[in-house]
Every structure is written in C-alpha cells, then in structure tokens.
C-alpha cells in the first residue's frame, strides 16, 4: 500500500515547492510524559526524513517553518534549547546535505539569532551552495508580516532615492522584495498537529497554495504522511479563479 501510493504520486505532478509548518513537538512529548524539548529533538528526525523523502520524489524546494518571531516569547530555556538544537543539527548534518546534493537557504530575521547560530548557518549555506538537488529553506525568526512590511520599506526607500516611481510598484515588483523572491510559487502547504491556521507563515506566498492539514504531530509525521498529502494535492482541481470547464479545456 505504501509503495502503491508512492508509485501513484510519482506518475503524477510532484509539487515543485512544498512548505511545512512543523507543529506539535511539545504536545507529542507531553503526551508521553516527557519534556517538550524531547519533542523538538525527535522533530529533527522528521526533518531528516522529509529532506530525504522530498529529494527522492524530485521536489525542488522544501521550506520548513522552524522558528517564528512569536516563538521568542516562549520560556527562555525552551528558546535556548531550540537554538542549541539548531547549532548541533547543522554541525551534524552538513556532510549528509552535501552527500544528498541539498542546498541550504534561510528566510527570516536571522540577524536576531544568537551569533553561534548565525555562524553555523553561514557555514552550512556556504558549504552547500554548489549543490543542485533539493533546496532546503529554513524559516528562522520568521514573520511573514515582517517580511511584507520590510518589502514595503525597501520600495519606499527606492522611491525616495528616485530609483523607481510609485507607479512602478505592482505585484511582481513587490514580490521581488520578499525574502522568498528567488524561490518558485509554493504549491502545497502541510501543517501537522491539527491546528488549522497559518501562524504568520508565507502570507503572500500561500495566496494560491493548496493547504493540507493533518492531525499527526510533527515527530510522528513520516514518508507515508507526505505521500498522502501529495496524493491529496494531485487530486485537487486548481482553478485559479477559472471555471472547472475552462480548466478541463486547457488540459
Ligand atoms: C513546533 O512544535 C516547533 C516550534 C514551534 C519550534 P511546538 O513546540 O509548537 O509544539 P506544540 O504545538 O506546543 O505541541
Ligand atoms: C508555528 O507553530 C511556528 C513553527 C512551527 C515554527 P506555533 O506552535 O508557534 O504556532 P501557534 O502558536 O500554535 O499558532
Ligand atoms: Mg505549536
């Protein structure tokens, strides 16, 4: 059955860009009577699995929501544990990323991260920059509202410097100022843990993405779950405002 669904989805259109809200680590651990931090450690295993599974399917971009600007408000020991986990994971995984031809990118206010994290990220990004397989984008200290406001600020500065006029600003121009401007459209968003919300993630970029919510907590999410999500995606009709008849005629 697991192989069936994989073969089925490989015969269809694999989304070029998948984004994931990796949610439910804390509750997963607490349900087992463990500390939330244990859930985050276990969550790294799922990241590993998703990177491999997406590479195998030929997904070109995988954007993972790893830490939001709102997450800074968590208890300090949890924030510190997450930052340490980021450093140790990057250190341990960079070789494997290279082996799997994965290129690392980040989006978000990464300048707000501890120096150690920034250094480790810079190193991993530099070491993987020639890779041509999966692009792995980590959203760190990320806020989509911040990214959008920042884009508006950059355009206002360009107007003030007389590099552009207000009339030049359209959707395409605006898009080029977002931190995701070099990545293709997000086609599929997956959120684990049963929450049906976006939590300040990729608000602009998700405008026409297909949203998929699963009750599974992130540490329990696996290849089969990913395949199911893609299968669901492939069976949707993406109409982009047109009628079903138009879409069928276009095909
Ligand atoms: C997602 O799991 C990881 C981060 C937000 C860093 P959570 O830590 O949000 O887990 P829950 O939602 O509290 O269970
Ligand atoms: C979203 O999860 C952020 C990440 C997965 C990094 P949260 O657990 O922070 O989201 P809310 O608070 O439930 O909306
Ligand atoms: Mg959560």
Short mmCIF file of C-alpha atoms and ligand atoms in Angstrom, two decimals:
data_model
loop_
_atom_site.label_atom_id
_atom_site.label_comp_id
_atom_site.label_asym_id
_atom_site.label_seq_id
_atom_site.Cartn_x
_atom_site.Cartn_y
_atom_site.Cartn_z
CA UNK A 1 0.00 0.00 0.00
CA UNK A 2 2.75 2.45 0.96
CA UNK A 3 4.64 1.60 -2.24
CA UNK A 4 1.40 1.81 -4.26
CA UNK A 5 0.70 5.35 -3.25
CA UNK A 6 4.32 6.32 -3.89
CA UNK A 7 4.22 4.87 -7.41
CA UNK A 8 0.90 6.58 -7.99
CA UNK A 9 2.15 10.01 -7.00
CA UNK A 10 5.37 9.56 -9.00
CA UNK A 11 3.19 9.11 -12.08
CA UNK A 12 1.55 12.50 -11.41
CA UNK A 13 2.71 16.06 -10.88
CA UNK A 14 5.07 16.38 -7.93
CA UNK A 15 4.81 19.88 -6.38
CA UNK A 16 7.90 21.92 -7.14
CA UNK A 17 7.75 23.75 -3.82
CA UNK A 18 6.32 22.32 -0.59
CA UNK A 19 6.16 24.32 2.64
CA UNK A 20 5.66 22.73 6.05
CA UNK A 21 4.58 24.09 9.42
CA UNK A 22 6.30 21.62 11.71
CA UNK A 23 3.90 21.74 14.64
CA UNK A 24 3.14 19.54 17.65
CA UNK A 25 6.58 18.66 19.04
CA UNK A 26 5.70 19.87 22.54
CA UNK A 27 2.35 18.12 22.78
CA UNK A 28 3.81 14.92 21.31
CA UNK A 29 6.38 14.81 24.11
CA UNK A 30 3.96 15.86 26.85
CA UNK A 31 1.50 13.15 25.81
CA UNK A 32 4.34 10.70 26.52
CA UNK A 33 5.05 12.29 29.91
CA UNK A 34 8.27 13.78 28.55
CA UNK A 35 9.67 17.28 28.44
CA UNK A 36 8.77 19.45 25.42
CA UNK A 37 12.45 19.62 24.48
CA UNK A 38 12.44 15.87 23.86
CA UNK A 39 9.76 16.52 21.25
CA UNK A 40 11.97 19.04 19.48
CA UNK A 41 14.84 16.53 19.36
CA UNK A 42 12.50 13.93 17.92
CA UNK A 43 11.25 16.54 15.44
CA UNK A 44 14.73 16.77 13.93
CA UNK A 45 14.37 13.12 12.89
CA UNK A 46 11.25 14.04 10.93
CA UNK A 47 13.16 16.88 9.25
CA UNK A 48 15.77 14.37 8.16
CA UNK A 49 13.10 12.03 6.83
CA UNK A 50 11.32 14.82 4.95
CA UNK A 51 14.54 16.06 3.34
CA UNK A 52 15.29 12.56 2.10
CA UNK A 53 11.73 11.83 1.02
CA UNK A 54 11.39 15.13 -0.86
CA UNK A 55 14.77 14.63 -2.55
CA UNK A 56 13.70 11.18 -3.62
CA UNK A 57 10.44 12.44 -5.11
CA UNK A 58 12.17 15.23 -7.01
CA UNK A 59 10.68 18.13 -5.05
CA UNK A 60 12.88 21.15 -5.84
CA UNK A 61 12.09 23.38 -2.82
CA UNK A 62 11.16 22.47 0.73
CA UNK A 63 10.51 25.38 3.09
CA UNK A 64 10.30 24.48 6.77
CA UNK A 65 8.90 26.77 9.46
CA UNK A 66 11.43 26.15 12.22
CA UNK A 67 11.08 29.21 14.47
CA UNK A 68 8.71 32.17 14.28
CA UNK A 69 9.28 35.67 15.65
CA UNK A 70 6.41 34.88 18.03
CA UNK A 71 8.35 31.85 19.34
CA UNK A 72 10.83 34.22 21.02
CA UNK A 73 8.11 34.70 23.67
CA UNK A 74 8.43 31.07 24.82
CA UNK A 75 10.16 30.23 28.13
CA UNK A 76 13.84 31.09 27.83
CA UNK A 77 15.04 27.54 28.45
CA UNK A 78 12.94 26.29 25.51
CA UNK A 79 14.25 29.06 23.24
CA UNK A 80 17.82 28.26 24.27
CA UNK A 81 17.29 24.55 23.72
CA UNK A 82 15.92 25.21 20.21
CA UNK A 83 18.91 27.41 19.35
CA UNK A 84 21.34 24.78 20.61
CA UNK A 85 19.49 22.11 18.68
CA UNK A 86 19.84 24.20 15.53
CA UNK A 87 23.60 24.51 16.00
CA UNK A 88 24.17 20.84 16.77
CA UNK A 89 21.91 19.68 13.94
CA UNK A 90 23.61 21.88 11.36
CA UNK A 91 27.00 20.66 12.53
CA UNK A 92 25.97 17.03 12.36
CA UNK A 93 24.04 17.20 9.09
CA UNK A 94 26.04 19.35 6.72
CA UNK A 95 28.02 16.41 5.41
CA UNK A 96 24.82 14.49 4.71
CA UNK A 97 23.29 17.51 2.99
CA UNK A 98 26.27 17.58 0.68
CA UNK A 99 26.06 13.86 0.08
CA UNK A 100 22.39 14.24 -0.86
CA UNK A 101 23.11 17.30 -3.05
CA UNK A 102 20.89 19.52 -0.83
CA UNK A 103 21.39 23.28 -0.85
CA UNK A 104 20.53 25.19 2.32
CA UNK A 105 18.88 28.65 2.42
CA UNK A 106 17.27 30.69 5.19
CA UNK A 107 14.49 33.26 5.38
CA UNK A 108 13.57 35.45 8.34
CA UNK A 109 15.25 37.81 10.76
CA UNK A 110 18.28 35.56 11.09
CA UNK A 111 20.30 38.52 12.39
CA UNK A 112 18.26 38.17 15.61
CA UNK A 113 19.58 34.64 16.20
CA UNK A 114 22.49 34.06 18.61
CA UNK A 115 25.89 34.61 16.95
CA UNK A 116 26.70 30.91 17.20
CA UNK A 117 23.61 30.02 15.14
CA UNK A 118 24.36 32.68 12.55
CA UNK A 119 27.93 31.43 12.17
CA UNK A 120 26.81 27.84 11.82
CA UNK A 121 24.15 28.80 9.28
CA UNK A 122 26.60 30.89 7.23
CA UNK A 123 28.98 27.96 7.21
CA UNK A 124 26.33 25.41 6.15
CA UNK A 125 24.95 27.75 3.46
CA UNK A 126 28.45 28.33 2.06
CA UNK A 127 29.31 24.65 2.16
CA UNK A 128 26.16 23.59 0.30
CA UNK A 129 25.88 26.45 -2.19
CA UNK A 130 27.07 24.46 -5.19
CA UNK A 131 24.52 21.67 -4.65
CA UNK A 132 21.88 21.29 -7.34
CA UNK A 133 19.32 18.91 -5.81
CA UNK A 134 16.70 19.85 -3.24
CA UNK A 135 16.71 23.45 -1.97
CA UNK A 136 16.03 23.34 1.76
CA UNK A 137 14.78 26.69 3.06
CA UNK A 138 14.69 27.14 6.85
CA UNK A 139 12.37 29.87 8.14
CA UNK A 140 14.08 31.13 11.28
CA UNK A 141 12.91 34.01 13.42
CA UNK A 142 10.47 34.33 10.56
CA UNK A 143 7.38 36.51 10.40
CA UNK A 144 5.53 36.95 7.14
CA UNK A 145 4.07 40.28 8.27
CA UNK A 146 7.60 41.47 8.95
CA UNK A 147 8.76 40.29 5.52
CA UNK A 148 5.88 42.12 3.81
CA UNK A 149 6.43 45.32 5.83
CA UNK A 150 10.14 45.08 5.03
CA UNK A 151 9.39 44.79 1.31
CA UNK A 152 7.21 47.93 1.54
CA UNK A 153 10.03 49.74 3.33
CA UNK A 154 12.58 48.82 0.65
CA UNK A 155 10.26 50.02 -2.11
CA UNK A 156 9.61 53.30 -0.24
CA UNK A 157 13.37 53.81 0.03
CA UNK A 158 13.76 53.16 -3.69
CA UNK A 159 11.06 55.75 -4.40
CA UNK A 160 12.74 58.26 -2.08
CA UNK A 161 16.07 57.67 -3.85
CA UNK A 162 14.20 58.26 -7.14
CA UNK A 163 15.25 54.81 -8.40
CA UNK A 164 11.61 53.95 -9.08
CA UNK A 165 8.32 55.86 -9.08
CA UNK A 166 5.21 54.76 -7.14
CA UNK A 167 3.60 53.81 -10.44
CA UNK A 168 6.27 51.15 -10.97
CA UNK A 169 5.06 49.19 -7.95
CA UNK A 170 2.93 46.24 -8.92
CA UNK A 171 2.58 42.66 -7.63
CA UNK A 172 5.66 41.46 -9.48
CA UNK A 173 7.80 44.37 -8.27
CA UNK A 174 6.58 43.83 -4.71
CA UNK A 175 7.33 40.11 -4.89
CA UNK A 176 10.96 40.79 -5.80
CA UNK A 177 11.45 42.48 -2.41
CA UNK A 178 10.29 39.48 -0.37
CA UNK A 179 12.85 37.13 1.20
CA UNK A 180 11.37 34.30 -0.88
CA UNK A 181 11.81 36.14 -4.20
CA UNK A 182 14.24 33.59 -5.65
CA UNK A 183 12.02 30.61 -4.93
CA UNK A 184 9.14 29.35 -7.10
CA UNK A 185 5.47 29.51 -6.01
CA UNK A 186 4.55 27.39 -3.01
CA UNK A 187 2.19 24.77 -4.38
CA UNK A 188 1.45 22.74 -1.26
CA UNK A 189 1.46 23.70 2.42
CA UNK A 190 1.36 20.95 5.03
CA UNK A 191 0.69 21.68 8.70
CA UNK A 192 0.90 18.94 11.27
CA UNK A 193 -0.70 18.66 14.75
CA UNK A 194 -4.31 19.51 13.92
CA UNK A 195 -4.14 23.30 14.05
CA UNK A 196 -5.91 24.86 11.09
CA UNK A 197 -4.04 28.13 10.89
CA UNK A 198 -1.11 29.78 9.14
CA UNK A 199 0.58 31.38 12.19
CA UNK A 200 2.24 34.23 10.27
CA UNK A 201 3.91 31.96 7.69
CA UNK A 202 4.26 32.89 3.99
CA UNK A 203 1.08 35.00 3.86
CA UNK A 204 1.82 36.38 0.39
CA UNK A 205 3.36 33.18 -0.96
CA UNK A 206 0.42 30.98 0.05
CA UNK A 207 -2.08 33.08 -1.91
CA UNK A 208 -2.90 30.16 -4.22
CA UNK A 209 -1.20 27.23 -2.49
CA UNK A 210 -3.16 24.10 -1.65
CA UNK A 211 -3.44 23.74 2.12
CA UNK A 212 -3.23 20.34 3.78
CA UNK A 213 -3.77 19.83 7.49
CA UNK A 214 -3.11 16.60 9.34
CA UNK A 215 -3.73 15.75 12.99
CA UNK A 216 -0.42 13.87 13.23
CA UNK A 217 2.14 15.60 15.45
CA UNK A 218 5.37 16.51 13.69
CA UNK A 219 7.57 13.83 15.35
CA UNK A 220 5.16 11.15 14.08
CA UNK A 221 4.86 12.57 10.56
CA UNK A 222 6.57 10.31 8.02
CA UNK A 223 7.07 9.49 4.34
CA UNK A 224 3.67 7.89 4.12
CA UNK A 225 2.06 11.04 5.50
CA UNK A 226 3.93 13.10 2.92
CA UNK A 227 2.86 10.78 0.12
CA UNK A 228 -0.77 11.03 1.27
CA UNK A 229 -0.56 14.83 1.27
CA UNK A 230 0.87 14.86 -2.26
CA UNK A 231 -1.76 12.36 -3.39
CA UNK A 232 -4.44 14.65 -1.99
CA UNK A 233 -2.80 17.61 -3.78
CA UNK A 234 -2.76 15.74 -7.09
CA UNK A 235 -6.47 15.03 -6.82
CA UNK A 236 -7.47 18.64 -6.38
CA UNK A 237 -8.56 20.86 -9.21
CA UNK A 238 -6.51 24.05 -9.09
CA UNK A 239 -8.79 26.52 -10.80
CA UNK A 240 -7.06 29.86 -10.11
CA UNK A 241 -10.36 31.66 -10.41
CA UNK A 242 -11.45 29.98 -13.64
CA UNK A 243 -14.31 27.52 -14.07
CA UNK A 244 -13.88 23.78 -13.99
CA UNK A 245 -14.83 23.61 -17.71
CA UNK A 246 -12.10 26.07 -18.62
CA UNK A 247 -9.51 24.06 -16.71
CA UNK A 248 -10.56 20.86 -18.48
CA UNK A 249 -10.43 22.55 -21.89
CA UNK A 250 -6.97 23.94 -21.13
CA UNK A 251 -5.63 20.45 -20.42
C1 LIG B 1 6.67 23.08 16.74
O1 LIG B 1 6.19 22.39 17.84
C2 LIG B 1 8.09 23.56 16.89
C3 LIG B 1 8.22 25.02 17.13
C4 LIG B 1 7.27 25.89 17.10
C5 LIG B 1 9.56 25.49 17.40
P1 LIG B 1 5.63 23.15 19.09
O2 LIG B 1 6.76 23.44 20.02
O3 LIG B 1 4.83 24.34 18.70
O4 LIG B 1 4.69 22.06 19.73
P2 LIG B 1 3.23 22.28 20.33
O5 LIG B 1 2.43 22.93 19.26
O6 LIG B 1 3.38 23.14 21.53
O7 LIG B 1 2.76 20.92 20.64
C1 LIG B 2 4.19 27.80 14.25
O1 LIG B 2 3.93 26.97 15.34
C2 LIG B 2 5.65 28.10 14.20
C3 LIG B 2 6.51 26.98 13.89
C4 LIG B 2 6.13 25.77 13.55
C5 LIG B 2 7.91 27.25 13.91
P1 LIG B 2 3.44 27.56 16.72
O2 LIG B 2 3.21 26.42 17.62
O3 LIG B 2 4.35 28.61 17.20
O4 LIG B 2 2.06 28.25 16.29
P2 LIG B 2 0.78 28.65 17.14
O5 LIG B 2 1.26 29.45 18.30
O6 LIG B 2 0.12 27.39 17.58
O7 LIG B 2 -0.09 29.42 16.19
MG1 LIG B 3 2.88 24.62 18.25
#
